[in-house]
PDB file of C-alpha atoms and ligand atoms in Angstrom:
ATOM      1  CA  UNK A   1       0.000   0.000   0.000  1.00 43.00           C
ATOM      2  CA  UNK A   2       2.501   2.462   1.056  1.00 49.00           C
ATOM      3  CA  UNK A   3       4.733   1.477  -2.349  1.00 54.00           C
ATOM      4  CA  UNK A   4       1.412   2.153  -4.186  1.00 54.00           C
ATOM      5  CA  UNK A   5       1.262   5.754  -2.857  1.00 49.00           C
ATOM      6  CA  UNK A   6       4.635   6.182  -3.682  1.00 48.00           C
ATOM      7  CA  UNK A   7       4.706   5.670  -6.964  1.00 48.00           C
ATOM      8  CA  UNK A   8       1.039   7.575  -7.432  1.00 47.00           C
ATOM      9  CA  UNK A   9       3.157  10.535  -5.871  1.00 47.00           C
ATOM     10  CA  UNK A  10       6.056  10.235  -8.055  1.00 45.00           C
ATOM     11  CA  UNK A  11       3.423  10.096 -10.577  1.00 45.00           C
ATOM     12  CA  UNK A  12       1.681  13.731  -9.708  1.00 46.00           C
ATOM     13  CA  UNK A  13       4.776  15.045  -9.410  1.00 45.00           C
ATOM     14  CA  UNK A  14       5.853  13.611 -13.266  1.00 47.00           C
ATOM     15  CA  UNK A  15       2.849  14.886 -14.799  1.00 46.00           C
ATOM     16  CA  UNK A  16       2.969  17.953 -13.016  1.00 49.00           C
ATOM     17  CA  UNK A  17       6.620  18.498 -14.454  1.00 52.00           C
ATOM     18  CA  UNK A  18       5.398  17.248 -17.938  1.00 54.00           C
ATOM     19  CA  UNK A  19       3.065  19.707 -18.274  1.00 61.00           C
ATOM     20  CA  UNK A  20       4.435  22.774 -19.237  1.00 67.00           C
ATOM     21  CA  UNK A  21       1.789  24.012 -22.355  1.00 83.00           C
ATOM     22  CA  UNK A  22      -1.987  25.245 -21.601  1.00 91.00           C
ATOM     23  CA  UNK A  23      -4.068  22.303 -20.506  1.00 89.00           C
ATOM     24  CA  UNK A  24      -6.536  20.455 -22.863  1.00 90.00           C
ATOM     25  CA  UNK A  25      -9.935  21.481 -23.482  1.00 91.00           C
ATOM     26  CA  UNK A  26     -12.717  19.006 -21.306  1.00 91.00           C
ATOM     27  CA  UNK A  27     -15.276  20.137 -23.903  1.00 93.00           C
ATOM     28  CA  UNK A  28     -15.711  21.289 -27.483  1.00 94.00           C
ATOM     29  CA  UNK A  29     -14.923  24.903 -26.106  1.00 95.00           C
ATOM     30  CA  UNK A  30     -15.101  27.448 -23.304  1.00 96.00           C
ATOM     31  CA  UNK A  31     -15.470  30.761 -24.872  1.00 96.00           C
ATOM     32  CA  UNK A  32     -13.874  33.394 -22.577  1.00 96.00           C
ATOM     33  CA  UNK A  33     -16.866  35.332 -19.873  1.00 94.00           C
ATOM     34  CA  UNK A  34     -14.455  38.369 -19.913  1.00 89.00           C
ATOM     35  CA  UNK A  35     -17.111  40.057 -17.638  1.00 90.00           C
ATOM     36  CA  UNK A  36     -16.822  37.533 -15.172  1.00 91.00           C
ATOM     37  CA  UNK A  37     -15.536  38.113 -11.691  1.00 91.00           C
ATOM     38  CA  UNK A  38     -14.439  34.748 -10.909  1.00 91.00           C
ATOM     39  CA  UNK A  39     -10.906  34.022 -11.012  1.00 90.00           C
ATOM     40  CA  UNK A  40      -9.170  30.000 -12.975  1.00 90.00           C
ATOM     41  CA  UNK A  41      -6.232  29.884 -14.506  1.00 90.00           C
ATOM     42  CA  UNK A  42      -7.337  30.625 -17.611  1.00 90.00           C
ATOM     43  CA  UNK A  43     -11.107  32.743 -17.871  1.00 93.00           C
ATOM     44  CA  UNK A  44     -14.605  31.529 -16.864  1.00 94.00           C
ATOM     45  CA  UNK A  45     -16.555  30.167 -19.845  1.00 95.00           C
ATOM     46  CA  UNK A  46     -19.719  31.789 -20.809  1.00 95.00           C
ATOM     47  CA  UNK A  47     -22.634  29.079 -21.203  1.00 95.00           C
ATOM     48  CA  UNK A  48     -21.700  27.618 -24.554  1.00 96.00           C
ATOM     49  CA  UNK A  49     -25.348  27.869 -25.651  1.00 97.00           C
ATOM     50  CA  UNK A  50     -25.089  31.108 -25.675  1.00 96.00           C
ATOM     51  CA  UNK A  51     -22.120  31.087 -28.263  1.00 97.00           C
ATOM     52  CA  UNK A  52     -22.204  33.689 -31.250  1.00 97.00           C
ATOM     53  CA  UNK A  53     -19.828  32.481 -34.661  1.00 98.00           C
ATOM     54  CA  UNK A  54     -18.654  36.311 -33.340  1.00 98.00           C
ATOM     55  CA  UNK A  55     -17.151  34.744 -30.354  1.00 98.00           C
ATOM     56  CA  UNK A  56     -15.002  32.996 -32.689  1.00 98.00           C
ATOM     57  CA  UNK A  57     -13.740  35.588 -34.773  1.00 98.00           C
ATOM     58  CA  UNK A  58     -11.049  38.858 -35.053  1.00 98.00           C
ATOM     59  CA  UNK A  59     -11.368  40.893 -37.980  1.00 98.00           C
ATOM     60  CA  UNK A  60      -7.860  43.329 -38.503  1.00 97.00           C
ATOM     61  CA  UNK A  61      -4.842  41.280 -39.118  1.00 98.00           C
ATOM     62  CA  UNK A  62      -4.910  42.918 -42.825  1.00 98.00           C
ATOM     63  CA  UNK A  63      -3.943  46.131 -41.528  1.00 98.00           C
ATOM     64  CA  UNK A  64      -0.367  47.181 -40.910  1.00 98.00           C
ATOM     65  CA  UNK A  65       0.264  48.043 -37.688  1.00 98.00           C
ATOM     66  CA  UNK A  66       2.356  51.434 -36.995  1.00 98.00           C
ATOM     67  CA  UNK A  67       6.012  50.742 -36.945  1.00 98.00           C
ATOM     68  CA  UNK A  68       6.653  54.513 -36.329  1.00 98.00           C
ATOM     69  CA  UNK A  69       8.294  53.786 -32.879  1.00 97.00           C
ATOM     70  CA  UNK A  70      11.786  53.378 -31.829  1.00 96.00           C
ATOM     71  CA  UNK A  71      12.253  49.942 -32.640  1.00 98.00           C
ATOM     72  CA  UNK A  72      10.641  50.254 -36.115  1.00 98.00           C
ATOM     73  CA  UNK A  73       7.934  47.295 -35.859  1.00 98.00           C
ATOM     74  CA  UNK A  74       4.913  46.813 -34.443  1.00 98.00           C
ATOM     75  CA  UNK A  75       2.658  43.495 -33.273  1.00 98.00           C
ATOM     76  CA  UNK A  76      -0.525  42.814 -33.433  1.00 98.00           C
ATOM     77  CA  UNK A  77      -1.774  40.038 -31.269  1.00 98.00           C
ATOM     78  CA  UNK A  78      -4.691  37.915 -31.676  1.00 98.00           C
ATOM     79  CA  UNK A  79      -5.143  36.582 -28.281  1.00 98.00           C
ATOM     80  CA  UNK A  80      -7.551  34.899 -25.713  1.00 97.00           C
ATOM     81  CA  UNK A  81      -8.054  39.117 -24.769  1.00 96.00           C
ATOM     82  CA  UNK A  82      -8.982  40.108 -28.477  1.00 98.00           C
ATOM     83  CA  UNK A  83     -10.423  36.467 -29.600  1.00 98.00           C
ATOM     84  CA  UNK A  84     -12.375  34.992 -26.855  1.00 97.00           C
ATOM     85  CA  UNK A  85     -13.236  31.446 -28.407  1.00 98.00           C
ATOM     86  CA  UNK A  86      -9.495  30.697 -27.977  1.00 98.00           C
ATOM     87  CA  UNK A  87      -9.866  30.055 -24.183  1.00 97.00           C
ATOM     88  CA  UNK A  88      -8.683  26.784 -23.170  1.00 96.00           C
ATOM     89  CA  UNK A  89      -7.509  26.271 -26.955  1.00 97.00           C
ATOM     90  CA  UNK A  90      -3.823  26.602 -26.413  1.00 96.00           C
ATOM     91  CA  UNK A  91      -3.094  28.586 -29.116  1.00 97.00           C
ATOM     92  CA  UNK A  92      -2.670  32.232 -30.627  1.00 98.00           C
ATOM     93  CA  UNK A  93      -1.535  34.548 -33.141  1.00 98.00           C
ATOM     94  CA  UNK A  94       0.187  37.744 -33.936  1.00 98.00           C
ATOM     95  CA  UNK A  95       0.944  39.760 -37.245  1.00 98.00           C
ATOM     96  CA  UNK A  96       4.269  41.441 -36.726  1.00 98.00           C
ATOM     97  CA  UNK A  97       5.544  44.496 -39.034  1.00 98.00           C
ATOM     98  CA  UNK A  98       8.553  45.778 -39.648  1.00 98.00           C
ATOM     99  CA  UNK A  99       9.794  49.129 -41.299  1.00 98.00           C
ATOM    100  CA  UNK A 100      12.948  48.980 -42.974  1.00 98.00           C
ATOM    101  CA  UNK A 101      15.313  47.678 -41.193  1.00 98.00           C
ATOM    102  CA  UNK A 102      13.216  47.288 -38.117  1.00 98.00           C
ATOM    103  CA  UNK A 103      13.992  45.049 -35.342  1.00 98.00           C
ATOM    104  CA  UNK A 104      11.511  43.147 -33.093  1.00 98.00           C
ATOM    105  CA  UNK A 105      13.343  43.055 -29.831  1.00 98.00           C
ATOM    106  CA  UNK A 106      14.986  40.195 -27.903  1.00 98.00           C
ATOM    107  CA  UNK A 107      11.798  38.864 -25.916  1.00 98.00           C
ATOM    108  CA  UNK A 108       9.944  35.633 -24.832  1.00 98.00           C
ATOM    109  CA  UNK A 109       7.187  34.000 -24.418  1.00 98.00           C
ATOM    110  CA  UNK A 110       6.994  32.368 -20.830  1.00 97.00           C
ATOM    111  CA  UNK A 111       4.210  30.206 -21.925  1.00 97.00           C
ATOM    112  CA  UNK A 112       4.540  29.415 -26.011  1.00 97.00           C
ATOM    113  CA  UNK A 113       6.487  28.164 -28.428  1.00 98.00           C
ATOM    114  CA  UNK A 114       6.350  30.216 -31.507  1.00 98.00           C
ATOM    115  CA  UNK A 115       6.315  28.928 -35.379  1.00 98.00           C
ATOM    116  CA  UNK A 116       6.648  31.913 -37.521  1.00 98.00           C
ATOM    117  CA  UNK A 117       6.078  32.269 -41.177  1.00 98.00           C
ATOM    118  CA  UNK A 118       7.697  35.603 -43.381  1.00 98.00           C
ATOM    119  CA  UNK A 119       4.271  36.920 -45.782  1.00 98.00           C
ATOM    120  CA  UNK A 120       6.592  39.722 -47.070  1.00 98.00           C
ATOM    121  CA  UNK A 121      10.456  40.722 -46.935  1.00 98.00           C
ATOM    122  CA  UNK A 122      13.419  39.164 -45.968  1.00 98.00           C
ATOM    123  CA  UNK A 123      14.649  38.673 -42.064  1.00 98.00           C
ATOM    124  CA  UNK A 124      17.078  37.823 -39.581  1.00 98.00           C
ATOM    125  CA  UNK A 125      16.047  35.763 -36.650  1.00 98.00           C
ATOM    126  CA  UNK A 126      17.382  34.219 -33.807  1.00 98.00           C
ATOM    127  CA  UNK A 127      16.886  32.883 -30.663  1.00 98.00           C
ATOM    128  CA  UNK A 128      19.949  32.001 -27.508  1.00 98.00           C
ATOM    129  CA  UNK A 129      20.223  28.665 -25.712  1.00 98.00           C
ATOM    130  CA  UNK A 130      19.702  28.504 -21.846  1.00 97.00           C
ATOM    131  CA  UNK A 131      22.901  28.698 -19.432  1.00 97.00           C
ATOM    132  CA  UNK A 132      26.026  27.834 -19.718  1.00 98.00           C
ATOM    133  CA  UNK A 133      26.127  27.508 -24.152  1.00 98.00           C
ATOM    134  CA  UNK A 134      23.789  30.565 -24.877  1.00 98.00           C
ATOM    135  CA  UNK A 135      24.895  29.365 -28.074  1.00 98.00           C
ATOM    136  CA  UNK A 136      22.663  32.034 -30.637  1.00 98.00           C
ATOM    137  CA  UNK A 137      20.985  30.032 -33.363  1.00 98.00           C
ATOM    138  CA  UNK A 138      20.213  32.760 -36.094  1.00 98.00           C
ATOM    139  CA  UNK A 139      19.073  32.993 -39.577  1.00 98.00           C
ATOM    140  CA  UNK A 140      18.239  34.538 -42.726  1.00 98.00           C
ATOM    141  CA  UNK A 141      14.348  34.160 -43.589  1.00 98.00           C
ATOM    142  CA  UNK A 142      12.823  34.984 -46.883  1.00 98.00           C
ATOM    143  CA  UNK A 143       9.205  35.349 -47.832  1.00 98.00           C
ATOM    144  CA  UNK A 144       7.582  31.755 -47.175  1.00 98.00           C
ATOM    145  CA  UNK A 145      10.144  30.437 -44.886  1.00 98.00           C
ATOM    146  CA  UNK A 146       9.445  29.325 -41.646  1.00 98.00           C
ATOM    147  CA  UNK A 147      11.493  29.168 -38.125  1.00 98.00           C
ATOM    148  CA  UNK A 148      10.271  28.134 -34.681  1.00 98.00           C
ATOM    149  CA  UNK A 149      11.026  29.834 -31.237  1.00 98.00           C
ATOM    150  CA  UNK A 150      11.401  27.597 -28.655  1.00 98.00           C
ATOM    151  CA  UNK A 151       9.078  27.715 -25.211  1.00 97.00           C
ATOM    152  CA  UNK A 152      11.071  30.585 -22.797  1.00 97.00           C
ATOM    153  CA  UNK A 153      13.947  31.243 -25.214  1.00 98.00           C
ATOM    154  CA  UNK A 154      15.055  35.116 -25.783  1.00 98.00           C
ATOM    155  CA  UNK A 155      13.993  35.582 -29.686  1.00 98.00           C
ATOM    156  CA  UNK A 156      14.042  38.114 -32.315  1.00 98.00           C
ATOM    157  CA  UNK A 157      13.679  39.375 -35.518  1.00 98.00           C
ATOM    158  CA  UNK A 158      15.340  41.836 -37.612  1.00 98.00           C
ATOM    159  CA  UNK A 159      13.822  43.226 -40.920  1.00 98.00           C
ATOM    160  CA  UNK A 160      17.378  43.339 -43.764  1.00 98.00           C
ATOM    161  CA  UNK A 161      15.569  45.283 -46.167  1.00 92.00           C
ATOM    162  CA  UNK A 162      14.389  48.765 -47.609  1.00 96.00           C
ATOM    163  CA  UNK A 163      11.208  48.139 -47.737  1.00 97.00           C
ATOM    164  CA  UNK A 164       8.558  46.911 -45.333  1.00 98.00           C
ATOM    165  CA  UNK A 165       8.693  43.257 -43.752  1.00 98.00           C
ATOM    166  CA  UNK A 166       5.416  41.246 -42.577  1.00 98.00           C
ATOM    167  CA  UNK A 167       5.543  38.077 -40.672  1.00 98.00           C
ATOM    168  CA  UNK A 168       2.686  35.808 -39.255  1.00 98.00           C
ATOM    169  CA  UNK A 169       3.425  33.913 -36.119  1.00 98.00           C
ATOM    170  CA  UNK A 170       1.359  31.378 -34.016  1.00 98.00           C
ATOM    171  CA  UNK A 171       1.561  30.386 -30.637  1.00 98.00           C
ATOM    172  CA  UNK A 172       1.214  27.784 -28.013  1.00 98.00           C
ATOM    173  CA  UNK A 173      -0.432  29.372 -25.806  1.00 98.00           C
ATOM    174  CA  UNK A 174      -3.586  31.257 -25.399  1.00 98.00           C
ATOM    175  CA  UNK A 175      -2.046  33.900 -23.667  1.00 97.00           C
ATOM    176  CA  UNK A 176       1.668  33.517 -24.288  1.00 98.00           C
ATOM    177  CA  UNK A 177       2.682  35.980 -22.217  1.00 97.00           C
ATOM    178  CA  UNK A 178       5.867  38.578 -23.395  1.00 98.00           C
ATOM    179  CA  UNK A 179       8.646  40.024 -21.443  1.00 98.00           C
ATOM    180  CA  UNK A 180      10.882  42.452 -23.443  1.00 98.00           C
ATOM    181  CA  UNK A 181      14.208  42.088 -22.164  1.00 98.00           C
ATOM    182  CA  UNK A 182      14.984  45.623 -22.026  1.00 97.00           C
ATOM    183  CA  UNK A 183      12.081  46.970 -20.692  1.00 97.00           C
ATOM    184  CA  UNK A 184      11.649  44.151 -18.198  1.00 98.00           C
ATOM    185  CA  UNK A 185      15.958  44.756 -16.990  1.00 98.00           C
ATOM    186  CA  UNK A 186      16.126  48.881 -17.684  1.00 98.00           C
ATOM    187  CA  UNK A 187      12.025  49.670 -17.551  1.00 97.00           C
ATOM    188  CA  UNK A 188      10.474  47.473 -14.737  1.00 98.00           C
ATOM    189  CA  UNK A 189       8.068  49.582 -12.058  1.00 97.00           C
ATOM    190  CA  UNK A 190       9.941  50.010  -9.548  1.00 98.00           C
ATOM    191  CA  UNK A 191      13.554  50.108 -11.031  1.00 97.00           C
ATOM    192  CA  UNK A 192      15.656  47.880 -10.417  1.00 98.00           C
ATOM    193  CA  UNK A 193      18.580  49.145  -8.250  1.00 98.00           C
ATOM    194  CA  UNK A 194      21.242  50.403 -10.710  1.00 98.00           C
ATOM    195  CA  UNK A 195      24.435  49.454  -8.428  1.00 98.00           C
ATOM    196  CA  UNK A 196      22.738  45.453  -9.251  1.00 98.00           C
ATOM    197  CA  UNK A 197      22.304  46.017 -12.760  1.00 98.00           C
ATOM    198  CA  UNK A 198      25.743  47.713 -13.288  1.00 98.00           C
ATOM    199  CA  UNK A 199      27.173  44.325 -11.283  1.00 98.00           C
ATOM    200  CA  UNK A 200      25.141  42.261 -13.607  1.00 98.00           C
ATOM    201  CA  UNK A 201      26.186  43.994 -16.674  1.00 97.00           C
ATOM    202  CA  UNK A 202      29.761  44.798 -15.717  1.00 98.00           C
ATOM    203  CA  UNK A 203      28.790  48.288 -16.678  1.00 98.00           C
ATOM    204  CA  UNK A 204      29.649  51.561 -15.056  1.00 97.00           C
ATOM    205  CA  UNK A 205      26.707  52.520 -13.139  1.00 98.00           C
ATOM    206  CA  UNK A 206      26.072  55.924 -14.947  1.00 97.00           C
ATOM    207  CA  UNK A 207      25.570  53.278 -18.084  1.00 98.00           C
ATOM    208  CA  UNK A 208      22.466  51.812 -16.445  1.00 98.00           C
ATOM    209  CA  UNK A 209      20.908  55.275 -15.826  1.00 97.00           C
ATOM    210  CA  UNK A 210      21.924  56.143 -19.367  1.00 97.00           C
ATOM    211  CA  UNK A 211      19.563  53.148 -20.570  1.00 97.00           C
ATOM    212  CA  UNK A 212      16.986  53.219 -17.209  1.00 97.00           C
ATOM    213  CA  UNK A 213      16.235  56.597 -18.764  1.00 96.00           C
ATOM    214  CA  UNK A 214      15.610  55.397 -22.570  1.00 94.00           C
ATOM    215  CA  UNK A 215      12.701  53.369 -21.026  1.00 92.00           C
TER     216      UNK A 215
HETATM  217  C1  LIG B   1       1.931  56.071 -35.508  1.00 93.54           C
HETATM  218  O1  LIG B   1       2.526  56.269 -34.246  1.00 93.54           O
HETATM  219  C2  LIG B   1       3.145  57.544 -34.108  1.00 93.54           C
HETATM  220  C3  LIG B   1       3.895  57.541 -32.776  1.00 93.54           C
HETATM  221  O2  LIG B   1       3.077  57.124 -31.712  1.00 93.54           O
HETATM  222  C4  LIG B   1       2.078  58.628 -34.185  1.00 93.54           C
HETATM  223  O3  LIG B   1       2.669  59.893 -34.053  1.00 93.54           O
HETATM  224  C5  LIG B   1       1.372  58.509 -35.526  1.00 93.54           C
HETATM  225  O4  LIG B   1       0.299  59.417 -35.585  1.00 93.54           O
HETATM  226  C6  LIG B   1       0.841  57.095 -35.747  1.00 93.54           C
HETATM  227  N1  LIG B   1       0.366  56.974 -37.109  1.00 93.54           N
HETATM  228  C7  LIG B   1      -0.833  56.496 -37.391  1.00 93.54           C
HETATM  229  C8  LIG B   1      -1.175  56.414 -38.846  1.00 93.54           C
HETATM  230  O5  LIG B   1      -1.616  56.125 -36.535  1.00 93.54           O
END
């Protein structure tokens, strides 16, 4: 009895490791109450009879978004917050657009993997390896190629043309989260102490208010 337990426990725990995407659906969908007060991980459903073929739909990803910013691109998600039929779906999507030369940022996604496909332009994209390697895996893209991102990895792209760049990416996640690394490091709410980020960086410390004040 006791070795039963055991290996029922070692069992919950192995799942619990195993499962690192957004959980299956126990039903043909759950389209998200956004209205509703009560708090899952994930959002409440609203009573599926209810359903509208609106619920299921985002109209907009034909428009360019406004790259007129100081990285030069701009994304446009298509998430559980704009798409509310994707709750409990596990996936998403953004269209990302790039002025020339633009860059998308080094980022991640705490809770996707991302396949991304180029609809227009040429790019250069890359993602680095966890500790120690942070070996950077990087790329040329033209239009119709495809790269993936894997789950947590710092990823970006970079538009290596005069004119404009569009890419469509999809992701594991209904909400896959983002955390730019620059804003997160130089931008977060309160700062973060500059005498630890000029350790961190091996910077002097009148570097890290140079780029605290940038964001
Ligand atoms: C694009 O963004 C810039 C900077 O925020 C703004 O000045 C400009 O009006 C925007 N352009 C359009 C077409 O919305």
């Amino acid at each position: 009895m006791t070795s039963r337990l055991l290996i029922f426990g070692l069992l919950v725990v192995s799942c619990s490791l195993a499962l690192a995407s957004d959980p299956s659906p126990l039903q043909d969908f759950c389209v998200a109450d956004q209205n509703s007060r009560v708090l899952v991980n994930g959002v409440v459903c609203k009573d599926a009879k209810l359903a509208q073929p609106d619920d299921f739909f985002f109209s907009g990803l034909q428009l360019m978004g406004n790259t007129s910013n100081a990285v030069g691109s701009a994304v446009t998600p298509v998430t559980v917050t704009e798409l509310p039929g994707l709750n409990t779906l596990g996936i998403s999507m953004a269209r990302i657009d790039f002025a020339p030369w633009g860059i998308n940022p080094p980022h991640t996604h705490p809770r996707a993997t991302e396949i991304l496909t180029v609809l227009e332009g040429s790019l250069q994209v890359g993602f680095v390896t966890s500790n120690p390697e942070n070996r950077l895996i990087t790329k040329v893209l033209r239009k119709g190629d495809v790269f993936v991102f894997p789950v947590g990895l710092i990823h970006f792209q970079k538009n290596v043309g005069n004119g404009y760049a569009v890419a469509i990416a999809a992701l594991s996640s209904q909400n896959p989260g983002v955390i730019t690394i620059a804003n997160a490091v130089f931008g977060s709410n309160p700062d973060i102490a500059a005498d630890i980020l000029a350790k961190a960086f091996q910077v002097d410390i009148g570097v890290v208010y140079q780029i605290q004040s940038k964001f």
